[in-house]
Coordinates of C-alpha atoms in Angstrom, one line a residue:
X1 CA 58.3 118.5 99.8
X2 CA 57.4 122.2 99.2
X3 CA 59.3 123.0 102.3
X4 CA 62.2 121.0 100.5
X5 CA 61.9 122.7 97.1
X6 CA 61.7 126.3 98.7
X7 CA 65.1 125.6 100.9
X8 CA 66.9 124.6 97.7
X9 CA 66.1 127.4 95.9
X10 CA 67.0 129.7 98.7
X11 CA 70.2 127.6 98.5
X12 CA 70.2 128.2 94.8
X13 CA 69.8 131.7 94.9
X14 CA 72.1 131.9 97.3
X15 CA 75.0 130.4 95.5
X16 CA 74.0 132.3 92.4
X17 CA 74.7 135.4 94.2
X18 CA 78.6 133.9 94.9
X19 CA 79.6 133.4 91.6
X20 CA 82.0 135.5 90.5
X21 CA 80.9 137.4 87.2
X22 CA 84.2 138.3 86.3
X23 CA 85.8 135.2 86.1
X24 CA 82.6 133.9 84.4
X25 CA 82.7 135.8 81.8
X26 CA 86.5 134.9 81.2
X27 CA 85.6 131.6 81.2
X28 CA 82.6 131.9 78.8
X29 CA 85.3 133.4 76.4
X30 CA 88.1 131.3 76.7
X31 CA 86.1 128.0 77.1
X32 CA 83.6 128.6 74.3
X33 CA 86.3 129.2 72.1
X34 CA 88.5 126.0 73.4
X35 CA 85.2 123.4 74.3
X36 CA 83.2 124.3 71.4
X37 CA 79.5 122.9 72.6
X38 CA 80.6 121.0 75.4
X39 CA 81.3 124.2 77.0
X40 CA 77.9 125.0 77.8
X41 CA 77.2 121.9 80.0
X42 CA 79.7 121.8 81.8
X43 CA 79.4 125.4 82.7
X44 CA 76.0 124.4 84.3
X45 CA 77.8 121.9 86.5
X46 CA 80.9 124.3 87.7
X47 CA 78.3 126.9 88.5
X48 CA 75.9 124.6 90.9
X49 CA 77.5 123.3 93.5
X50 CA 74.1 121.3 94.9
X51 CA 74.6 119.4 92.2
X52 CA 78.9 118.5 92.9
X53 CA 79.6 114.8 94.0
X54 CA 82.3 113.7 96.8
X55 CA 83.5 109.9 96.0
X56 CA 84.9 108.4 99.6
X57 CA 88.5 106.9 99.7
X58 CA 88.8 104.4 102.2
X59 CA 91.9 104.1 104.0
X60 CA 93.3 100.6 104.4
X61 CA 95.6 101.4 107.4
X62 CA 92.0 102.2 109.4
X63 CA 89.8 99.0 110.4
X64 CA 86.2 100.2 109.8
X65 CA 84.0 97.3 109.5
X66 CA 80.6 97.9 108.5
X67 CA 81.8 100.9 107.0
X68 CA 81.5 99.5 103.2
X69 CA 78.0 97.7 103.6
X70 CA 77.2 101.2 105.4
X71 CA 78.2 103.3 102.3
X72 CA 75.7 100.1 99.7
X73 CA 73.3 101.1 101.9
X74 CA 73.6 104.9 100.8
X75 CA 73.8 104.0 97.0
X76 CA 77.4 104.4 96.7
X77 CA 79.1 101.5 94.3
X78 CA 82.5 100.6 93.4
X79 CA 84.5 104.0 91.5
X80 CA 86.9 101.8 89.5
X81 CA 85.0 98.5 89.1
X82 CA 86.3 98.1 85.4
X83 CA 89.3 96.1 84.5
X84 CA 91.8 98.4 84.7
X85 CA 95.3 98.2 83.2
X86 CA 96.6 99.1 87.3
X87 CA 94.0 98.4 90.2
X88 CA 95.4 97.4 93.3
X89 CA 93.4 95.1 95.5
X90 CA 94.0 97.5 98.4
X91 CA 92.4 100.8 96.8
X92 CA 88.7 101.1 97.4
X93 CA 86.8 104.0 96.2
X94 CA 83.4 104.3 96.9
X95 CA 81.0 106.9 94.4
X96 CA 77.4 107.7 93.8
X97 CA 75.2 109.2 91.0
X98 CA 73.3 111.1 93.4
X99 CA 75.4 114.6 95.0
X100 CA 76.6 115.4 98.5
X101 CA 78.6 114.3 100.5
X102 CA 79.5 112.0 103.8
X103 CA 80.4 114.4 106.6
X104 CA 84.3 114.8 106.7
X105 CA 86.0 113.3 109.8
X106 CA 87.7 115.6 111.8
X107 CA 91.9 115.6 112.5
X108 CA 92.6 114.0 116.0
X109 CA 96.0 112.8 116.8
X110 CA 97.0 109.1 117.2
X111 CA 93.9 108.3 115.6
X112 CA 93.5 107.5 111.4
X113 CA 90.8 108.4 109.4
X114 CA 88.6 106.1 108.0
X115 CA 87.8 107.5 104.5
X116 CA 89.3 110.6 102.3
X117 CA 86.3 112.8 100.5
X118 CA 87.7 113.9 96.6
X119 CA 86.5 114.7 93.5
X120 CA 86.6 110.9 92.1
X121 CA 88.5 112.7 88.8
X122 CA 91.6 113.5 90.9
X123 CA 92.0 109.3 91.7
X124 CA 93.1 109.2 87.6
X125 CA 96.4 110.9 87.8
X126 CA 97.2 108.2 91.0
X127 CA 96.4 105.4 88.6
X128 CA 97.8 106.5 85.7
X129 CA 101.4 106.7 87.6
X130 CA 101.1 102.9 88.4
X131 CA 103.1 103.4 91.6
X132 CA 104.6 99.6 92.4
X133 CA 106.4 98.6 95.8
X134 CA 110.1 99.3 96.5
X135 CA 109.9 102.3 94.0
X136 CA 111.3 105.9 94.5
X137 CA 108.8 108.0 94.4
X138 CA 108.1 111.5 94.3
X139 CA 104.8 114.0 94.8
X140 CA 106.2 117.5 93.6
X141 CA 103.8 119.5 94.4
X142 CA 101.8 117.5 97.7
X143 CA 99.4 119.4 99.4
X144 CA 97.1 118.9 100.8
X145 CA 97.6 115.5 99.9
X146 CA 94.6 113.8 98.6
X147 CA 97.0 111.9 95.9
X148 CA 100.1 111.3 98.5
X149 CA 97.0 109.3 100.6
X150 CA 96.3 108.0 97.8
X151 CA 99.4 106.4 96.1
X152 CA 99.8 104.8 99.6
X153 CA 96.4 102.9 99.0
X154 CA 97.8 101.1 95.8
X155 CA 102.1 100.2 97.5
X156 CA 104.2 100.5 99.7
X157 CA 107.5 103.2 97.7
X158 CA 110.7 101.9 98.9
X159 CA 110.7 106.0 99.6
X160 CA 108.3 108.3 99.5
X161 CA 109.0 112.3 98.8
X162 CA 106.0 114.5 99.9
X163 CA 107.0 118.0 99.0
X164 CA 104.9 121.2 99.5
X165 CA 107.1 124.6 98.7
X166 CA 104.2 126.9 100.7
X167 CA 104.3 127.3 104.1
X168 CA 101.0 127.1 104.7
X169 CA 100.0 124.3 102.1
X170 CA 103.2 122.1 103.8
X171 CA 101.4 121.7 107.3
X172 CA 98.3 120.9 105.9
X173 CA 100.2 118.3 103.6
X174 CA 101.5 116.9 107.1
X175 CA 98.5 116.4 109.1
X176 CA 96.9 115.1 106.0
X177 CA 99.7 112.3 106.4
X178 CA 99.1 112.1 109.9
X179 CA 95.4 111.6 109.8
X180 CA 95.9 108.5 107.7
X181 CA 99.5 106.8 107.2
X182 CA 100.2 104.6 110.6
X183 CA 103.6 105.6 112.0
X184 CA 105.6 102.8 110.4
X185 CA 104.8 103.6 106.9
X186 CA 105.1 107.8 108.0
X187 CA 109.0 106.4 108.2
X188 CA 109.1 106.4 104.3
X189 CA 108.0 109.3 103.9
X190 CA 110.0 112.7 103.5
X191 CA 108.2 115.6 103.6
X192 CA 110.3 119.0 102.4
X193 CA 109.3 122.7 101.1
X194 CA 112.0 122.8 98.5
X195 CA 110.6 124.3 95.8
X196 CA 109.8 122.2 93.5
X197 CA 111.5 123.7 90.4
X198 CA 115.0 123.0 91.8
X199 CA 114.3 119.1 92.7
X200 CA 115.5 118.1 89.4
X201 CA 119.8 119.5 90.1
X202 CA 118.9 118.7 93.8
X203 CA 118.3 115.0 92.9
X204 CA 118.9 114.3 89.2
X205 CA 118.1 110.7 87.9
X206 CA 116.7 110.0 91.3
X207 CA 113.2 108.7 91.1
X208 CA 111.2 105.6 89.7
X209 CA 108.0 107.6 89.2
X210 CA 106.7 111.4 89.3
X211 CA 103.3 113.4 90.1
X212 CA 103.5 116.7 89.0
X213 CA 100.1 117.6 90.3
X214 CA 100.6 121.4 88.8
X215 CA 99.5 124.6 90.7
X216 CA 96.9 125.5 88.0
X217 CA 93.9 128.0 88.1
X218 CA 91.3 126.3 89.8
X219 CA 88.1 126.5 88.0
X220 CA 86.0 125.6 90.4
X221 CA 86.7 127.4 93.1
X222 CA 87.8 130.8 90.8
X223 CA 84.3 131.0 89.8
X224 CA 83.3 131.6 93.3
X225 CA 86.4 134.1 94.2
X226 CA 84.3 136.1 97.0
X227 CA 86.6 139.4 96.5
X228 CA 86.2 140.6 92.5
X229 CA 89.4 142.5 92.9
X230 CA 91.5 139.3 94.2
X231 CA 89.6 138.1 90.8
X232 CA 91.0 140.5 88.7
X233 CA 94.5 139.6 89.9
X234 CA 94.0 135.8 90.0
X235 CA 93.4 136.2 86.3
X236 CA 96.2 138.5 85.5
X237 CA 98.4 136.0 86.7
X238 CA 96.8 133.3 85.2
X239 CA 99.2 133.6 82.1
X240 CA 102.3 133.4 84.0
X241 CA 101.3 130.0 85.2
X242 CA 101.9 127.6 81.9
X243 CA 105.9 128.8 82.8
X244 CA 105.9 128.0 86.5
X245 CA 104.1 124.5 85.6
X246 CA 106.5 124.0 82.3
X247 CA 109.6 124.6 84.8
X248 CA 107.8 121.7 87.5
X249 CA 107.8 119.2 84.6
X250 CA 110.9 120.5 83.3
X251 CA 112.7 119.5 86.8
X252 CA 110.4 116.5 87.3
X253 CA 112.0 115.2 84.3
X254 CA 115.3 116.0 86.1
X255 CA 114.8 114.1 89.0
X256 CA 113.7 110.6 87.1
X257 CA 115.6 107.7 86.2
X258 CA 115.5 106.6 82.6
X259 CA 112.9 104.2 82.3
X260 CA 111.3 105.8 84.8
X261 CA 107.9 107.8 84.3
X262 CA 105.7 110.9 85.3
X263 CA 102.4 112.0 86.0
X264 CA 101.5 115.6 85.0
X265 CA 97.7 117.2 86.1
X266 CA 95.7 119.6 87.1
X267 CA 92.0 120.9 87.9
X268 CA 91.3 123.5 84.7
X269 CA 89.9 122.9 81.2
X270 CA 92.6 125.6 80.4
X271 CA 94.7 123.8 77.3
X272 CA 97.4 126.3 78.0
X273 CA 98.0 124.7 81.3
X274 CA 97.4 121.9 79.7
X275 CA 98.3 120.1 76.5
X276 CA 100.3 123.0 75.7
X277 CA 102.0 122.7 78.6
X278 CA 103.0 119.1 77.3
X279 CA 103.5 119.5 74.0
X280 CA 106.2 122.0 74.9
X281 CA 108.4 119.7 77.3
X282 CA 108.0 116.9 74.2
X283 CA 109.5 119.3 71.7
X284 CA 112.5 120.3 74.1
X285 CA 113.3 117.4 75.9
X286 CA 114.2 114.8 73.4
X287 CA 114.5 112.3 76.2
X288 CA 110.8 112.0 77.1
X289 CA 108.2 110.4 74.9
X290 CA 104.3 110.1 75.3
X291 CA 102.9 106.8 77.4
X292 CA 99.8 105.9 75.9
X293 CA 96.9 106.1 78.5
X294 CA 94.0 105.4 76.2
X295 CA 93.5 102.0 78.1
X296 CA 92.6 103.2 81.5
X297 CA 90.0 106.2 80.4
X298 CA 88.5 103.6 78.3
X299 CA 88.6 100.8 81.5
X300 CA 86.7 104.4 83.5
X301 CA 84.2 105.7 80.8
X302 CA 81.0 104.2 82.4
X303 CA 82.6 106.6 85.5
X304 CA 83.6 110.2 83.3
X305 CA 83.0 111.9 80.7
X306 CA 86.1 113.0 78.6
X307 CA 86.8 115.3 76.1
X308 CA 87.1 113.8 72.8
X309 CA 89.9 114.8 70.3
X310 CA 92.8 114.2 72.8
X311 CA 96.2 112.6 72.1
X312 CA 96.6 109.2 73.8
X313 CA 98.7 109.8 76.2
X314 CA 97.0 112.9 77.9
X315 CA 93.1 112.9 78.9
X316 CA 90.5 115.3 80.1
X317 CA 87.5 114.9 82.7
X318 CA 84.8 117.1 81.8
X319 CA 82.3 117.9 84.7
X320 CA 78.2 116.6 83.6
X321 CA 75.3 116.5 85.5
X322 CA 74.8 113.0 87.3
X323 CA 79.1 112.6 86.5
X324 CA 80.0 116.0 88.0
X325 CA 83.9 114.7 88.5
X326 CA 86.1 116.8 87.2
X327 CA 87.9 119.3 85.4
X328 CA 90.7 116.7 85.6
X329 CA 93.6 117.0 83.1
X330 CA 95.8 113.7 82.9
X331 CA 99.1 113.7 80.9
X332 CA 101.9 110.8 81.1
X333 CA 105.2 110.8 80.1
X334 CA 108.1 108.3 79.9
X335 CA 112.3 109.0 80.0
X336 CA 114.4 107.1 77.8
X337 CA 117.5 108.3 78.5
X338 CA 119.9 110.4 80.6
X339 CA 119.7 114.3 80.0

């Protein structure tokens, strides 16, 4: 036991030393001012990653009996046992109170993975979009492709657009696919690195349903930047973001059908990424209206903790010790009309 205490502070201390002071102390500004009190716990969680959780995805194109009575045996329970207003049969999501995480299985060709290791906060955006067979579909912004694995747990699209603009992200993006999709379903899937701003001329009124799964300052992996100066940047540019992430949505809106709907979200507490970021495209696209998701955080509050005070249709995750999932913003919209 001592031995067990001494390694995890060694472990502690250790991780203490990473975190990045000055993005901390950006944080501690911006998020004090925007959180209020909830700031301060959820601070405690970003900052101590021996106390992160890793919910397991299982992959229902990968036979892996025993694999489910395996993961009881470890404490891990059912993510999304609630009735929820979209739950496929097919999607199986495994989580636990406790943290860590299964080992991750490694990439080897002609053979799929058995489970997908996430933050259980980044499955909401997946259900939110209610993805139904036969549909067009359309992941904006891909990699690595968690959610594209995902949104083939719950249907089968009619098509399936992956797209990835960066070069490096993009391959990732495809052996994700290739770890877990079987070859006849990777046949209804395009992958392209168009960037993503333009998709809406390239293909206007094209799509059934949207994820715009925004490039978005990271804040949990900013607060560990190794390099202060890369830091410094990463923050400079933080403020051009809300216009690259306004343009995504901007084109997303583009590319779907009326009557069709979107998915926007991303992994920081910032609300200028964030519910700013919505608000704007409401107020200049007349076409688009709010789709209430109150129904669905509601059916997933035994799982997360959410920040009160939000509109209905957008939600946000908070991180807490024993429910460390999270930051997750969530935001769903609905076109009526043509442009």
């Amino acid at each position: 036991f001592l031995l067990s205490l001494k390694l995890q502070k060694k472990a502690e201390g250790k991780l203490q030393k990473q975190i990045c002071r000055v993005v901390l102390d950006h944080f501690e500004k911006q998020y004090t001012a925007e959180l209020g009190d909830a700031w301060s716990s959820v601070r405690d969680v970003l900052t101590s990653p021996w106390c992160w959780q890793h919910a397991v995805l299982l992959n229902r194109f990968s036979q892996s009996p025993g694999l489910e009575s395996s993961l009881a045996g470890q404490g891990y329970h059912p993510a999304f046992a609630a009735a929820l207003p979209y739950l496929p049969a097919a999607f199986r999501c495994y989580s636990r109170a406790a943290p860590g995480r299964l080992p991750a299985q490694k990439h080897q060709p002609g053979r799929l993975k058995e489970y997908y290791l996430l933050n259980a906060a980044s499955l909401l955006p997946v259900l939110a979009l209610e993805v139904e067979d036969g549909q067009r579909v359309l992941d904006l912004c891909a990699a690595p492709g968690g959610k594209s694995v995902a949104i083939l747990q719950c249907a089968c699209p009619g098509y399936f657009h992956c797209n990835e603009y960066d070069d490096l992200r993009s391959r990732w993006l495809e052996q994700t696919i290739e770890s877990f999709i079987p070859d006849p379903v990777i046949n209804l899937i395009t992958v392209s690195k168009l960037d993503g701003r333009q998709i809406g001329d390239l293909q206007p009124e094209f799509y059934d349903k949207v994820l715009v799964d925004a490039p978005c300052s990271n804040d949990r992996s900013w607060l560990f930047s190794a390099d202060p100066q890369q830091a410094v940047l990463r923050l400079m540019q933080r403020k051009e973001l809300s216009s690259l992430q306004f343009q995504l949505l901007r084109s997303a809106v583009g590319a779907l059908r009326p009557g069709g709907s979107l998915v926007y979200s991303t992994c920081t507490l910032s609300r200028a990424e964030n519910s700013d970021v919505i608000n704007l495209i409401l107020s200049s696209c007349s076409n688009v209206v709010p789709v209430d998701i109150s129904g669905m955080a509601r059916g997933v509050s035994q799982e997360f903790t959410f920040l009160s005070g939000m509109q209905q249709h957008e939600l946000l995750v908070l991180p807490e010790k024993g429910r460390a999932w999270g930051p997750m913003y969530v935001a769903k919209l609905k076109k009526v009309s043509s442009s």
